[in-house]
Tab-separated table of C-alpha atoms in Angstrom:
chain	number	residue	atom	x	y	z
A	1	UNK	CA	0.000	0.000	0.000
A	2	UNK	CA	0.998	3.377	-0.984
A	3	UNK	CA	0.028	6.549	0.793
A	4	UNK	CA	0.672	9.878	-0.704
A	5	UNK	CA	0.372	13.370	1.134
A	6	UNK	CA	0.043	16.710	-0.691
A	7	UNK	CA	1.114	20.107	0.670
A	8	UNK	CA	2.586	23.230	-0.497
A	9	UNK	CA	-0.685	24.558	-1.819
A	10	UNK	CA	-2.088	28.298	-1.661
A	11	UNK	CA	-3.200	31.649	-2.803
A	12	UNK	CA	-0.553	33.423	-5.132
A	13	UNK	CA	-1.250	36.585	-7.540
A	14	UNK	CA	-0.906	35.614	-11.496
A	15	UNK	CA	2.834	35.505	-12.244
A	16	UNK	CA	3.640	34.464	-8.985
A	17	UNK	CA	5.476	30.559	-8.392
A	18	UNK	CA	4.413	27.997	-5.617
A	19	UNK	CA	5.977	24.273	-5.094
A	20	UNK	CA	3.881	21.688	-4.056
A	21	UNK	CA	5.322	18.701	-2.112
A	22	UNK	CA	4.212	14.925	-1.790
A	23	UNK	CA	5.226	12.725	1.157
A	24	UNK	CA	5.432	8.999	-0.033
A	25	UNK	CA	4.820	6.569	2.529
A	26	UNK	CA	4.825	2.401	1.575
A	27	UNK	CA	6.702	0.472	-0.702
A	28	UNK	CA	7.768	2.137	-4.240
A	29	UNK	CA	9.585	0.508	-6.570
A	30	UNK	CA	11.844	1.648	-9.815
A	31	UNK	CA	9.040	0.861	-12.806
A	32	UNK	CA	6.721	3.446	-10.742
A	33	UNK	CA	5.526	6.969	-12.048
A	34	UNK	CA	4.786	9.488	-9.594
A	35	UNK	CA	2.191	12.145	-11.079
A	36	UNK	CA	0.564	15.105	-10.422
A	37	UNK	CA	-3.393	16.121	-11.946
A	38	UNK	CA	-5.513	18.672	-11.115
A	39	UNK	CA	-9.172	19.395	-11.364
A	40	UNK	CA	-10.727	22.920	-11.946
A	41	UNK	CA	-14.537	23.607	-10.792
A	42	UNK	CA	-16.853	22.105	-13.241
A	43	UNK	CA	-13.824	20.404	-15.296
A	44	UNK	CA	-12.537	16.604	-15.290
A	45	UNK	CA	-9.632	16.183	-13.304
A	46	UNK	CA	-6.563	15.701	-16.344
A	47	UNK	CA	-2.898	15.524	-15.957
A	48	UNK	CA	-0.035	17.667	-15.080
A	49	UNK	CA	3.377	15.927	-15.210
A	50	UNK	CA	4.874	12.979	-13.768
A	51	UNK	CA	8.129	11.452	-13.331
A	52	UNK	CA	9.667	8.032	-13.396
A	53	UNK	CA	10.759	7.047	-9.780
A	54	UNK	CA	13.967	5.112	-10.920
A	55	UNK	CA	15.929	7.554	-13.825
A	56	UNK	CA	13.792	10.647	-13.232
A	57	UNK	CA	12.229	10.700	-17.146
A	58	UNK	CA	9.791	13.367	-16.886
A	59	UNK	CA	6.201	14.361	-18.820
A	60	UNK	CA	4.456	17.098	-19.023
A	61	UNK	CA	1.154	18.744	-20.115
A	62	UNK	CA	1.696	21.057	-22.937
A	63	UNK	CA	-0.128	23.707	-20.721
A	64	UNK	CA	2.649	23.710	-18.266
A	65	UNK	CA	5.800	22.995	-19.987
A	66	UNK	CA	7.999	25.034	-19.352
A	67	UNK	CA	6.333	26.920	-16.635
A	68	UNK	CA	6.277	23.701	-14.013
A	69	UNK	CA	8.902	21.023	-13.468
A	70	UNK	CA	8.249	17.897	-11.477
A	71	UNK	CA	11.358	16.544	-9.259
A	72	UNK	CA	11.557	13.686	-6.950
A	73	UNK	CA	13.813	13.123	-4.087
A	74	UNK	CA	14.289	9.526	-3.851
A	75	UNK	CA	16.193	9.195	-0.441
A	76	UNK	CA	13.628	10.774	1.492
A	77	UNK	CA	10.917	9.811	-0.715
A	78	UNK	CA	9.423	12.971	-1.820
A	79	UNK	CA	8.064	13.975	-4.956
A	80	UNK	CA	7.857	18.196	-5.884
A	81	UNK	CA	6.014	20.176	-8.558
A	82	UNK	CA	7.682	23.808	-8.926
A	83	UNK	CA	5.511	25.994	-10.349
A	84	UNK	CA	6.049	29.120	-12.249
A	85	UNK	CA	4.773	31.978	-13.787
A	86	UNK	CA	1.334	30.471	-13.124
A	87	UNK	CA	-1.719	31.617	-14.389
A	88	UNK	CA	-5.353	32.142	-13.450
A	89	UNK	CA	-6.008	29.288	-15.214
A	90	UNK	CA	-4.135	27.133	-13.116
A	91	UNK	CA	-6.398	27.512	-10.376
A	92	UNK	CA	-7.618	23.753	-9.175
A	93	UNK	CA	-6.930	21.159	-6.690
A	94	UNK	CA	-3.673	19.667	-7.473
A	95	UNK	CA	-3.300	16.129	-6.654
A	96	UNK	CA	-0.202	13.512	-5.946
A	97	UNK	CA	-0.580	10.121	-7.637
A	98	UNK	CA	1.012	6.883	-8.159
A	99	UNK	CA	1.224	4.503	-10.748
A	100	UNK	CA	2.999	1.093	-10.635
A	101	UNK	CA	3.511	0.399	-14.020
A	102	UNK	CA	4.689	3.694	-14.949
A	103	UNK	CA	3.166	6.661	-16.628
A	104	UNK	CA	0.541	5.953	-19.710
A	105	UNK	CA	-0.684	3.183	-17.460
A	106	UNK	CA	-3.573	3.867	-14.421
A	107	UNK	CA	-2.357	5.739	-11.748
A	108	UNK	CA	-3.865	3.238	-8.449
A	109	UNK	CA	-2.704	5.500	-5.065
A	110	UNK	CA	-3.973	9.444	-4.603
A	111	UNK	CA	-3.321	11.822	-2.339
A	112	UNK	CA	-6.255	14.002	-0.594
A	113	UNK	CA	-5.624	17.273	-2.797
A	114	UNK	CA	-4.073	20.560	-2.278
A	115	UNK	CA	-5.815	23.581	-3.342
A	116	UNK	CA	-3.658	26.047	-5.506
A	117	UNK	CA	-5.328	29.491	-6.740
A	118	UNK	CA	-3.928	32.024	-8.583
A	119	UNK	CA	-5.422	35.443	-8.940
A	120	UNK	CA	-5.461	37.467	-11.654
């Protein structure tokens, strides 16, 4: 069992950069992804970026790249989305998420959310 643990979120004027953190708690192994989505009022939740727990290859949505990067720290098992230059679009709960067969495949642990706003 996995167990994943947002924080980092907040309020933050248009322009403005925030960095979410994810705790990781259980057993990960190398052929996991570690992801972050987010959801928007009235919208589906879709994806953000995610990185490969063992080599660090990353993917993004082409709404963020180059504006967020997605790190992982694999000693203290933490996963980080740096976010900048955001936009009022942004504006959504931003979740953590897990998948053990990698990214493209489904993601089966989430965290609780984290609520990020940006205003313009």
């Amino acid at each position: 069992q996995v167990q994943l643990v947002e924080s980092g979120g907040g309020l933050v004027q248009a322009g403005g950069s925030l960095r979410l953190s994810c705790a990781v708690s259980g057993r990960i192994f190398g052929t996991y992804a570690m992801g972050w989505f987010r959801q928007a009022p009235g919208k589906e939740r879709a994806f953000v970026a995610a990185i490969r727990w063992s080599g660090g290859t990353t993917y993004y949505a082409d709404s963020v790249k180059g504006r967020f990067t997605v790190s992982r720290d694999n000693a203290n098992n933490m996963v980080y989305l740096q976010m900048n230059s955001l936009k009022p679009q942004d504006t959504a709960v931003y979740y953590c998420a897990a998948s053990a067969l990698g990214h493209g495949y489904d993601y089966n642990y989430w965290g609780q959310g984290t609520q990020v706003t940006a205003s313009s």
